[in-house]
Short mmCIF file of C-alpha atoms in Angstrom, two decimals:
data_model
loop_
_atom_site.label_atom_id
_atom_site.label_comp_id
_atom_site.label_asym_id
_atom_site.label_seq_id
_atom_site.Cartn_x
_atom_site.Cartn_y
_atom_site.Cartn_z
CA MET A 1 -14.95 -6.37 -18.87
CA LEU A 2 -11.16 -6.10 -18.15
CA SER A 3 -10.08 -7.90 -21.04
CA PHE A 4 -12.12 -5.26 -23.33
CA LEU A 5 -9.51 -2.80 -21.70
CA ARG A 6 -6.66 -5.34 -23.07
CA ARG A 7 -7.92 -5.23 -26.25
CA SER A 8 -8.45 -1.54 -27.01
CA TYR A 9 -5.56 -0.13 -25.10
CA LEU A 10 -3.36 -1.72 -27.70
CA ASN A 11 -4.90 0.30 -30.46
CA PHE A 12 -4.28 3.21 -28.87
CA SER A 13 -1.72 5.79 -30.44
CA PHE A 14 -0.15 5.71 -26.69
CA MET A 15 3.31 5.16 -28.11
CA ASN A 16 2.90 8.72 -30.01
CA PRO A 17 5.69 10.41 -28.05
CA GLN A 18 3.38 13.62 -27.72
CA TYR A 19 0.79 11.56 -25.73
CA CYS A 20 2.10 12.44 -22.60
CA CYS A 21 2.65 16.54 -23.19
CA LEU A 22 -0.68 17.81 -23.97
CA SER A 23 -2.64 19.83 -21.54
CA ARG A 24 -6.08 20.27 -22.75
CA ASN A 25 -7.07 18.33 -25.45
CA PHE A 26 -6.79 14.88 -23.89
CA SER A 27 -10.21 13.68 -24.69
CA ALA A 28 -13.42 15.35 -25.85
CA ALA A 29 -15.58 12.95 -23.99
CA LEU A 30 -14.47 13.49 -20.37
CA PRO A 31 -15.08 16.71 -19.08
CA PRO A 32 -12.87 19.01 -16.91
CA LEU A 33 -12.08 17.82 -13.17
CA LEU A 34 -13.88 20.07 -10.97
CA PRO A 35 -10.98 22.42 -9.46
CA VAL A 36 -10.40 22.29 -5.37
CA GLN A 37 -8.75 24.55 -3.50
CA LEU A 38 -5.07 23.13 -2.07
CA PRO A 39 -5.65 22.04 1.54
CA SER A 40 -4.30 24.67 3.85
CA ARG A 41 -1.52 23.93 6.57
CA MET A 42 -3.97 22.76 9.09
CA GLU A 43 -6.26 20.19 6.63
CA THR A 44 -6.54 17.06 5.43
CA HIS A 45 -8.36 16.03 2.16
CA LEU A 46 -9.66 12.60 1.64
CA TRP A 47 -10.96 11.38 -1.34
CA TYR A 48 -12.39 8.38 -2.28
CA VAL A 49 -13.78 5.68 -4.79
CA VAL A 50 -16.21 3.03 -4.33
CA PRO A 51 -14.90 0.88 -7.75
CA ASP A 52 -18.33 -0.94 -7.47
CA GLU A 53 -19.71 2.30 -8.16
CA VAL A 54 -18.04 2.65 -11.80
CA LYS A 55 -19.19 0.61 -13.88
CA SER A 56 -18.76 1.99 -17.16
CA ALA A 57 -16.69 -0.08 -19.18
CA PRO A 58 -16.03 3.41 -21.99
CA LEU A 59 -15.50 5.26 -18.25
CA LEU A 60 -12.90 2.79 -17.12
CA SER A 61 -10.76 2.50 -20.66
CA LYS A 62 -10.38 6.81 -20.47
CA TYR A 63 -8.91 6.13 -17.07
CA MET A 64 -6.52 4.03 -18.62
CA GLU A 65 -5.94 6.65 -21.07
CA LEU A 66 -4.96 8.48 -18.24
CA LEU A 67 -1.97 6.57 -17.39
CA PRO A 68 1.37 5.65 -19.04
CA GLN A 69 2.50 2.92 -20.27
CA SER A 70 4.49 1.32 -17.24
CA GLU A 71 1.45 1.98 -15.19
CA ARG A 72 -1.08 0.05 -17.51
CA ASP A 73 1.45 -3.13 -17.36
CA HIS A 74 1.08 -2.80 -13.69
CA VAL A 75 -2.91 -2.57 -13.63
CA LEU A 76 -2.81 -5.18 -15.80
CA GLY A 77 -0.02 -7.29 -13.89
CA PHE A 78 -3.16 -8.19 -11.79
CA ARG A 79 -4.59 -11.35 -11.54
CA GLY A 80 -8.12 -10.90 -12.37
CA ASP A 81 -10.77 -7.94 -13.01
CA GLN A 82 -11.63 -6.99 -9.63
CA LEU A 83 -7.79 -6.38 -8.35
CA GLN A 84 -7.24 -4.84 -12.00
CA LYS A 85 -10.00 -2.59 -11.33
CA SER A 86 -9.14 -1.51 -8.20
CA ALA A 87 -5.52 -0.94 -9.06
CA LEU A 88 -6.62 0.77 -12.23
CA LEU A 89 -8.74 3.17 -9.89
CA ALA A 90 -5.96 3.81 -7.39
CA ARG A 91 -3.91 5.34 -10.27
CA THR A 92 -6.89 7.42 -11.63
CA LEU A 93 -7.31 8.76 -8.29
CA VAL A 94 -4.46 9.61 -7.31
CA ARG A 95 -3.51 11.25 -10.66
CA THR A 96 -7.05 13.33 -10.65
CA THR A 97 -6.70 14.17 -7.19
CA ILE A 98 -3.25 16.16 -7.39
CA ALA A 99 -4.34 17.38 -10.85
CA ARG A 100 -7.49 18.94 -9.28
CA TYR A 101 -5.73 21.27 -7.21
CA GLN A 102 -4.28 22.91 -10.33
CA VAL A 103 -0.58 24.60 -9.07
CA ASP A 104 0.56 24.89 -12.44
CA GLY A 105 -2.50 26.04 -14.50
CA HIS A 106 -4.91 23.61 -15.72
CA LEU A 107 -3.24 20.38 -15.17
CA ASP A 108 -3.80 17.08 -17.53
CA PRO A 109 -3.53 13.92 -14.99
CA ARG A 110 -1.72 12.16 -17.84
CA SER A 111 0.93 14.95 -17.35
CA LEU A 112 2.16 13.77 -13.81
CA ARG A 113 5.04 12.20 -13.50
CA PHE A 114 5.64 10.30 -9.93
CA LYS A 115 9.04 8.98 -9.01
CA ARG A 116 9.96 7.16 -5.43
CA ASN A 117 11.58 8.67 -2.89
CA ILE A 118 15.02 6.43 -1.49
CA HIS A 119 12.91 4.38 0.76
CA GLY A 120 10.34 3.58 -1.81
CA LYS A 121 7.49 6.11 -0.85
CA PRO A 122 6.05 7.36 -4.10
CA GLU A 123 6.12 11.05 -4.62
CA VAL A 124 5.32 13.91 -7.51
CA GLU A 125 8.02 14.47 -9.89
CA TRP A 126 7.06 17.91 -10.89
CA GLU A 127 8.52 19.84 -13.61
CA THR A 128 11.18 22.08 -13.06
CA LYS A 129 9.70 25.03 -14.82
CA ASP A 130 11.09 28.36 -15.25
CA GLY A 131 9.71 30.41 -12.04
CA PHE A 132 7.50 27.10 -11.00
CA CYS A 133 7.71 26.46 -7.16
CA PRO A 134 6.22 23.45 -6.82
CA PRO A 135 3.57 22.84 -3.97
CA PRO A 136 4.83 21.01 -0.63
CA LEU A 137 1.72 18.64 -1.53
CA GLN A 138 1.81 15.38 0.34
CA PHE A 139 -0.25 12.07 -0.87
CA ASN A 140 -0.79 8.51 0.38
CA ILE A 141 -2.90 5.95 -1.23
CA SER A 142 -5.09 3.09 0.05
CA HIS A 143 -7.18 0.68 -1.57
CA THR A 144 -8.86 -3.04 -1.03
CA SER A 145 -11.30 -4.27 -3.80
CA SER A 146 -13.92 -2.33 -2.37
CA LEU A 147 -12.83 0.57 -1.45
CA VAL A 148 -9.87 3.35 -3.17
CA ALA A 149 -8.86 6.34 -1.00
CA CYS A 150 -6.20 9.08 -1.44
CA GLY A 151 -5.57 11.36 1.30
CA VAL A 152 -4.18 14.79 0.68
CA THR A 153 -2.16 17.77 2.67
CA ILE A 154 0.26 20.40 2.30
CA ASN A 155 3.42 20.07 4.05
CA SER A 156 2.55 17.36 6.54
CA LEU A 157 3.46 14.14 5.52
CA ILE A 158 0.77 11.32 5.94
CA GLY A 159 -0.02 8.02 5.88
CA ILE A 160 -3.47 6.47 4.79
CA ASP A 161 -4.99 3.10 5.71
CA VAL A 162 -8.36 1.48 4.23
CA GLU A 163 -9.44 -2.16 5.39
CA GLU A 164 -13.33 -3.32 5.63
CA LYS A 165 -14.65 -3.95 8.73
CA ARG A 166 -15.47 -7.31 8.48
CA ARG A 167 -12.24 -8.49 7.23
CA ARG A 168 -11.52 -11.71 8.79
CA THR A 169 -7.83 -12.89 9.59
CA LYS A 170 -7.39 -16.57 8.59
CA ASN A 171 -5.08 -17.27 11.87
CA ASN A 172 -6.14 -16.60 15.33
CA ILE A 173 -6.22 -13.11 16.54
CA LEU A 174 -4.57 -13.39 19.21
CA ALA A 175 -1.65 -15.59 17.81
CA PHE A 176 -1.39 -13.21 15.24
CA ALA A 177 -0.85 -10.47 17.68
CA LYS A 178 1.55 -11.84 19.98
CA ARG A 179 3.64 -12.82 16.72
CA TYR A 180 3.52 -9.28 15.39
CA PHE A 181 2.44 -6.90 17.64
CA THR A 182 4.05 -5.38 21.22
CA ALA A 183 3.11 -6.74 24.67
CA HIS A 184 0.45 -3.45 24.95
CA GLU A 185 -1.57 -4.47 21.73
CA VAL A 186 -1.63 -8.12 22.64
CA GLU A 187 -2.80 -7.10 26.38
CA HIS A 188 -5.41 -4.78 25.09
CA LEU A 189 -6.98 -7.21 22.42
CA ASN A 190 -6.79 -9.88 24.74
CA ALA A 191 -8.90 -8.09 27.57
CA ILE A 192 -12.06 -7.87 24.87
CA PRO A 193 -14.04 -10.90 25.12
CA ASP A 194 -16.35 -10.48 22.74
CA SER A 195 -14.77 -11.87 19.43
CA GLU A 196 -16.38 -9.89 17.18
CA LEU A 197 -15.30 -6.66 18.89
CA GLN A 198 -12.01 -7.80 19.08
CA GLN A 199 -12.03 -8.90 15.56
CA GLN A 200 -13.01 -5.20 14.94
CA GLU A 201 -10.14 -3.57 17.27
CA PHE A 202 -8.05 -6.11 15.88
CA ILE A 203 -8.54 -4.49 12.24
CA LYS A 204 -8.87 -0.95 13.67
CA LEU A 205 -5.22 -1.35 14.95
CA TRP A 206 -3.88 -2.74 11.94
CA THR A 207 -4.88 -0.12 10.10
CA LEU A 208 -3.23 2.42 12.39
CA LYS A 209 -0.19 0.87 12.63
CA GLU A 210 -0.09 0.80 8.38
CA ALA A 211 -0.76 4.54 8.32
CA TYR A 212 1.98 5.47 10.68
CA VAL A 213 4.49 3.31 9.28
CA LYS A 214 3.12 4.61 5.61
CA ALA A 215 3.21 8.40 7.07
CA LEU A 216 6.99 7.64 7.98
CA GLY A 217 7.69 7.05 4.46
CA LYS A 218 10.66 4.67 5.13
CA GLY A 219 9.52 1.41 3.97
CA PHE A 220 8.00 -1.42 6.60
CA SER A 221 11.34 -3.32 7.26
CA SER A 222 12.35 0.05 9.29
CA SER A 223 9.71 0.00 11.57
CA PRO A 224 8.44 -3.79 11.97
CA PHE A 225 5.25 -3.77 13.45
CA ASN A 226 6.53 -5.08 17.12
CA THR A 227 8.87 -1.94 17.83
CA PHE A 228 5.88 0.52 18.28
CA THR A 229 2.34 0.18 20.39
CA ILE A 230 -0.08 2.21 18.90
CA ARG A 231 -2.08 3.48 22.14
CA ALA A 232 -5.83 4.47 21.40
CA SER A 233 -7.56 4.58 25.02
CA SER A 234 -8.07 8.41 24.91
CA GLY A 235 -6.89 9.71 21.77
CA ILE A 236 -4.63 7.87 19.91
CA ALA A 237 -0.96 7.98 20.24
CA VAL A 238 2.23 6.05 18.94
CA GLU A 239 5.09 4.93 21.45
CA THR A 240 8.42 3.54 20.21
CA LEU A 241 9.31 0.67 22.20
CA ASP A 242 13.12 1.88 21.81
CA SER A 243 12.05 5.74 24.26
CA PRO A 244 8.75 4.17 25.85
CA GLN A 245 8.87 7.02 28.33
CA ASN A 246 8.42 9.31 24.88
CA LEU A 247 5.09 9.16 23.88
CA THR A 248 6.45 10.38 20.39
CA ASN A 249 4.58 13.63 20.23
CA ASN A 250 5.49 14.31 16.21
CA TRP A 251 2.46 12.31 14.71
CA GLN A 252 -0.80 12.44 15.29
CA PHE A 253 -4.04 10.14 14.43
CA ALA A 254 -7.72 9.82 13.20
CA LEU A 255 -9.53 6.86 12.75
CA LEU A 256 -12.77 6.88 10.92
CA GLU A 257 -15.89 4.73 9.69
CA LEU A 258 -16.80 5.63 6.31
CA MET A 259 -20.39 4.80 5.00
CA GLY A 260 -20.55 1.94 7.89
CA SER A 261 -18.39 -0.52 5.89
CA HIS A 262 -14.77 0.32 6.03
CA TYR A 263 -12.17 1.57 8.74
CA VAL A 264 -9.48 4.24 7.57
CA ALA A 265 -6.88 5.52 9.23
CA ILE A 266 -4.94 8.51 8.77
CA CYS A 267 -1.77 9.17 10.46
CA LEU A 268 -0.03 13.03 10.25
CA GLU A 269 3.30 14.86 11.10
CA ARG A 270 2.22 17.25 13.71
CA GLN A 271 2.41 20.66 12.27
CA GLU A 272 1.66 23.00 14.93
CA THR A 273 0.51 22.63 18.30
CA GLY A 274 -2.28 24.30 20.18
CA GLY A 275 0.10 26.14 22.94
CA ALA A 276 1.54 24.34 25.65
CA GLY A 277 2.03 21.23 23.46
CA LYS A 278 -1.64 20.64 23.26
CA THR A 279 -2.92 18.80 20.25
CA LEU A 280 -5.05 20.76 17.69
CA PRO A 281 -7.56 18.50 16.17
CA ILE A 282 -7.50 17.60 12.74
CA LYS A 283 -9.46 19.43 10.50
CA LEU A 284 -10.58 16.81 7.22
CA THR A 285 -12.38 17.39 4.39
CA ALA A 286 -13.63 14.13 2.77
CA ARG A 287 -15.04 13.83 -0.59
CA LYS A 288 -16.64 10.65 -2.42
CA THR A 289 -15.64 10.97 -5.98
CA ILE A 290 -15.96 9.11 -9.77
CA PRO A 291 -13.27 11.31 -11.39
CA PHE A 292 -14.87 13.20 -14.09
CA VAL A 293 -17.93 12.20 -13.24
CA GLU A 294 -19.34 13.24 -9.98
CA ASP A 295 -18.37 14.02 -6.72
CA GLU A 296 -19.41 14.34 -3.57
CA LEU A 297 -18.79 16.29 -0.30
CA VAL A 298 -19.49 13.73 2.66
CA SER A 299 -17.25 15.06 5.58
CA GLY A 300 -20.16 15.97 8.62
CA THR A 301 -22.34 13.33 7.18
CA ASN A 302 -23.24 9.89 8.52
CA ALA A 303 -20.97 8.49 5.56
CA VAL A 304 -18.00 9.26 7.51
CA VAL A 305 -17.45 9.36 11.17
CA THR A 306 -14.72 9.55 13.35
CA ILE A 307 -14.35 7.17 16.14
CA GLY A 308 -11.04 7.74 17.09
CA GLY A 309 -8.37 10.76 17.21
CA SER A 310 -9.28 14.37 17.45
CA VAL A 311 -11.08 15.26 14.16
CA THR A 312 -13.11 18.12 13.15
CA GLN A 313 -14.85 17.68 10.10
CA PHE A 314 -15.64 20.41 7.04
CA MET B 1 26.95 -29.59 -4.60
CA ALA B 2 29.46 -26.47 -3.77
CA ALA B 3 28.08 -22.86 -2.80
CA ALA B 4 30.26 -20.36 -3.55
CA SER B 5 30.32 -19.06 0.39
CA THR B 6 27.71 -18.20 2.84
CA SER B 7 27.19 -15.32 4.53
CA SER B 8 23.90 -13.97 7.33
CA PHE B 9 20.61 -13.96 6.29
CA ILE B 10 19.75 -10.25 4.73
CA PRO B 11 15.74 -9.40 5.41
CA LEU B 12 13.93 -8.47 1.74
CA LYS B 13 13.08 -5.30 1.44
CA PRO B 14 9.70 -3.62 0.47
CA ARG B 15 8.42 -4.45 -3.07
CA PRO B 16 8.53 -1.30 -5.05
CA THR B 17 12.47 -0.38 -5.30
CA PRO B 18 13.62 0.46 -8.76
CA ARG B 19 16.95 -0.26 -8.21
CA GLY B 20 19.83 -2.25 -9.95
CA LEU B 21 19.41 -6.14 -9.88
CA SER B 22 21.95 -8.01 -7.71
CA THR B 23 22.53 -10.67 -9.05
CA ILE B 24 23.68 -14.36 -7.13
CA ALA B 25 25.17 -17.01 -9.01
CA VAL B 26 25.21 -20.77 -7.65
CA LEU B 27 28.02 -23.05 -8.62
CA LYS B 28 27.16 -26.71 -8.81
CA LEU B 29 29.60 -29.57 -9.62
CA GLY B 30 28.89 -30.90 -12.60
CA ALA B 31 26.33 -28.06 -13.98
CA PRO B 32 26.15 -25.25 -15.91
CA LEU B 33 25.77 -21.75 -13.82
CA SER B 34 22.77 -21.06 -12.80
CA PHE B 35 21.49 -17.03 -11.99
CA SER B 36 19.03 -15.92 -9.92
CA PHE B 37 17.60 -12.67 -10.70
CA ARG B 38 16.52 -10.88 -7.07
CA ARG B 39 14.01 -8.15 -6.30
CA PRO B 40 15.88 -5.24 -5.82
CA VAL B 41 17.15 -4.54 -2.29
CA LEU B 42 17.63 -1.31 -0.56
CA ALA B 43 20.42 -0.61 2.01
CA PRO B 44 22.33 -1.72 3.42
CA ALA B 45 23.67 -4.00 1.03
CA ARG B 46 25.07 -7.12 1.64
CA LEU B 47 26.58 -9.43 -1.04
CA ARG B 48 24.24 -12.98 -0.47
CA ILE B 49 25.03 -15.95 -2.02
CA SER B 50 22.58 -18.49 -1.70
CA CYS B 51 20.94 -21.74 -2.93
CA VAL B 52 18.20 -21.50 -5.85
CA ALA B 53 14.90 -22.90 -3.95
CA LYS B 54 13.52 -26.38 -4.80
CA PRO B 55 10.79 -26.84 -7.52
CA GLU B 56 8.85 -28.74 -4.48
CA THR B 57 9.24 -25.46 -2.34
CA VAL B 58 7.83 -23.69 -4.28
CA GLU B 59 5.09 -25.34 -4.62
CA LYS B 60 4.46 -25.89 -1.06
CA VAL B 61 4.50 -21.81 -0.61
CA ALA B 62 1.86 -21.66 -3.50
CA LYS B 63 -0.04 -23.82 -1.77
CA VAL B 64 -0.01 -21.82 1.66
CA VAL B 65 -0.56 -18.95 -0.64
CA LYS B 66 -3.61 -20.12 -2.59
CA LYS B 67 -4.92 -21.30 1.02
CA GLN B 68 -4.78 -17.73 2.28
CA LEU B 69 -6.14 -16.11 -0.93
CA ALA B 70 -8.95 -18.56 -1.04
CA LEU B 71 -7.70 -18.96 -4.80
CA PRO B 72 -8.93 -21.91 -6.88
CA ALA B 73 -6.95 -24.85 -6.86
CA GLU B 74 -5.90 -24.68 -9.95
CA THR B 75 -4.74 -21.61 -10.28
CA LEU B 76 -1.39 -21.08 -11.76
CA VAL B 77 1.18 -20.12 -9.23
CA THR B 78 5.04 -19.75 -10.53
CA GLY B 79 8.23 -18.62 -8.45
CA ASP B 80 7.80 -15.53 -10.52
CA SER B 81 3.84 -14.76 -9.21
CA LYS B 82 3.99 -11.48 -7.11
CA PHE B 83 1.56 -11.57 -3.82
CA ALA B 84 -0.03 -8.68 -4.70
CA ALA B 85 -0.79 -9.24 -8.05
CA LEU B 86 -2.65 -12.36 -6.87
CA GLY B 87 -4.42 -9.77 -4.87
CA ALA B 88 -2.42 -10.29 -1.17
CA ASP B 89 -2.50 -6.75 0.58
CA SER B 90 0.09 -6.18 3.69
CA LEU B 91 -1.97 -8.24 5.98
CA ASP B 92 -2.49 -11.44 3.92
CA THR B 93 1.31 -10.92 3.24
CA VAL B 94 2.14 -11.53 6.99
CA GLU B 95 -0.83 -14.06 7.60
CA ILE B 96 1.24 -16.29 4.69
CA VAL B 97 4.10 -15.58 6.16
CA MET B 98 2.75 -17.39 9.57
CA GLY B 99 1.10 -19.94 7.36
CA LEU B 100 4.67 -20.87 6.08
CA GLU B 101 6.41 -20.76 9.48
CA GLU B 102 4.18 -23.52 10.41
CA GLU B 103 4.49 -25.36 7.40
CA PHE B 104 8.24 -25.20 7.72
CA ASP B 105 8.95 -25.11 11.13
CA ILE B 106 11.02 -21.86 10.74
CA SER B 107 10.69 -18.47 12.09
CA VAL B 108 10.92 -15.48 9.56
CA GLU B 109 12.30 -12.17 10.98
CA GLU B 110 9.29 -9.61 11.58
CA ASP B 111 10.85 -7.20 8.77
CA SER B 112 11.02 -9.73 6.74
CA ALA B 113 7.57 -10.76 6.83
CA GLN B 114 6.00 -7.66 5.45
CA SER B 115 8.59 -7.27 2.78
CA ILE B 116 8.72 -10.36 1.00
CA ALA B 117 6.89 -9.92 -2.98
CA THR B 118 7.19 -13.09 -4.78
CA VAL B 119 6.61 -16.77 -4.58
CA GLN B 120 9.91 -17.43 -5.11
CA ASP B 121 11.37 -14.74 -2.54
CA ALA B 122 9.41 -16.89 -0.10
CA ALA B 123 10.87 -20.33 -1.18
CA ASP B 124 14.28 -18.98 -1.56
CA LEU B 125 14.22 -17.32 2.40
CA ILE B 126 12.43 -20.74 3.36
CA GLU B 127 15.21 -22.90 2.34
CA GLU B 128 18.08 -20.62 3.36
CA LEU B 129 16.48 -20.52 6.90
CA VAL B 130 15.71 -24.18 6.79
CA ARG B 131 19.26 -24.90 6.06
CA LYS B 132 20.53 -22.60 9.18
CA LYS B 133 18.75 -24.36 11.07
CA CYS B 134 19.83 -27.64 10.22
CA ALA B 135 23.44 -26.38 9.51
#
C-alpha cells in the first residue's frame, strides 16, 4: 500500500512553491476538520489514532499530501509499510490536531511549520503576522506501530509516552532495571512476585520515565534514567537523585490504560496548586480520531481508564 | 596507523538535532584521508578525533540490532541504517546497547545509551570504548 504512495506522490505538484500557502482549497475530497476549542489552562487534550483502523489507501495518500517534502522523505525513510504508516499518522495527527484549534482563522494543516528547540524538542513555528499573538500551545507525540497519540495543553509543558501493555523486553527485567533504573525502582520491581505483573509494572515505569524526560524537553542525555526515580505508591511523583529530600513538585503525572491494550503516560508541568501545596487533578479530555473521517469523545468511557495519578476525565 | 590525537569519549546526542555537521579526519600512514561524517552533536561541543569502525564491528552491531528487532537475517542493515528507521523505539535502542555491551564486553554511559541513532554510531562508539579499555 505504501509503495502506491511512493509512486503517487511523485506525481503531485508539491514542487509548486504555492503549494504550502493555500488556506481552504487544499482538497475538494477532504471534509473540514472538526474545530475544537483550545484547552483551558487546567486541561489536557489527548488525541489518538489506531493505525489498524486506517485502511484506506486514498486517505493515506491524502495524509501524505499534507506533509512538506522533508516530512514525506522522513516517513518514507522508515523500513516497511507498517513503520511508514505509523510515522505518517504521527505527522498527520500532530498537524491536523493543532489545525483544529483554529487560532488563526481556518488553519490548513499543511501550512503549519515546525522547528526544534535548542534541545531538539519539536515546537510549532507560528507565522509572525501583524496583530497575531501565537497561542502558548504545547504538544507532544508518541507512537508505536499500534497506536499514535498526541497530547495538547495551553502553557503547560507536556510529555507523553505510549506502549503496548504486552510489550516484552528481550533482556531480563531486573537485569535491565539494575543497569538503567534507580535502586528504588529496582527494589519496587523486585518486590513483585508475579512475572506478568512485574513485566507490566516495568512498562508502566518506562512510559512514565519517558514522559518525564519528554516533558522536560532537554533530550535523554540530560536526564539519564538512572538520575531520577518515579515513585508510584500513592499518586505518582518524580524525585531527582541530586535532591532526594525534595520530591520534584513541578511535575504531575497521569497513567492511563487505553482500550485495554496500551499504557499512556502523561507528564505535565504543574500550573497551579489547590492551595497549601495541594495538587489539583489533571483534567483530561480524550478523543479517538481518524482525521477528516471521524472523531469520538472517549474520556469517561472504559476506553480510557485512569490507573495512576489524579485525573478527572471530561 | 597514526591517529591525529586522542581525546575523551563524548556521549552521542539525541537523533533529531539539525545542527552543523562536525567532520572527523583520520590520518592513516600510506592511505588517503578518509572522512567520517558524524550525526550532529549538542553542546557541550568537544572536538573528537577517532577511528572509523571496522566493517566486522559494523557487521556484529547489525546482527545485534536484527536480533533485538526480530528482523529477518537477510534484512539489509548497513552503517547508515538508523535504528528508528528499522523500527527501534527508545526501549529497543537501550536493549540494543545492552546487547552490544555483552557482545563486546564494554560499558556504555547511560546518557549515550538512549541517544545512539545509527549502526555506524554504535560501531564507532564500541571501537572507541574497546580501544580505551585495551590502552
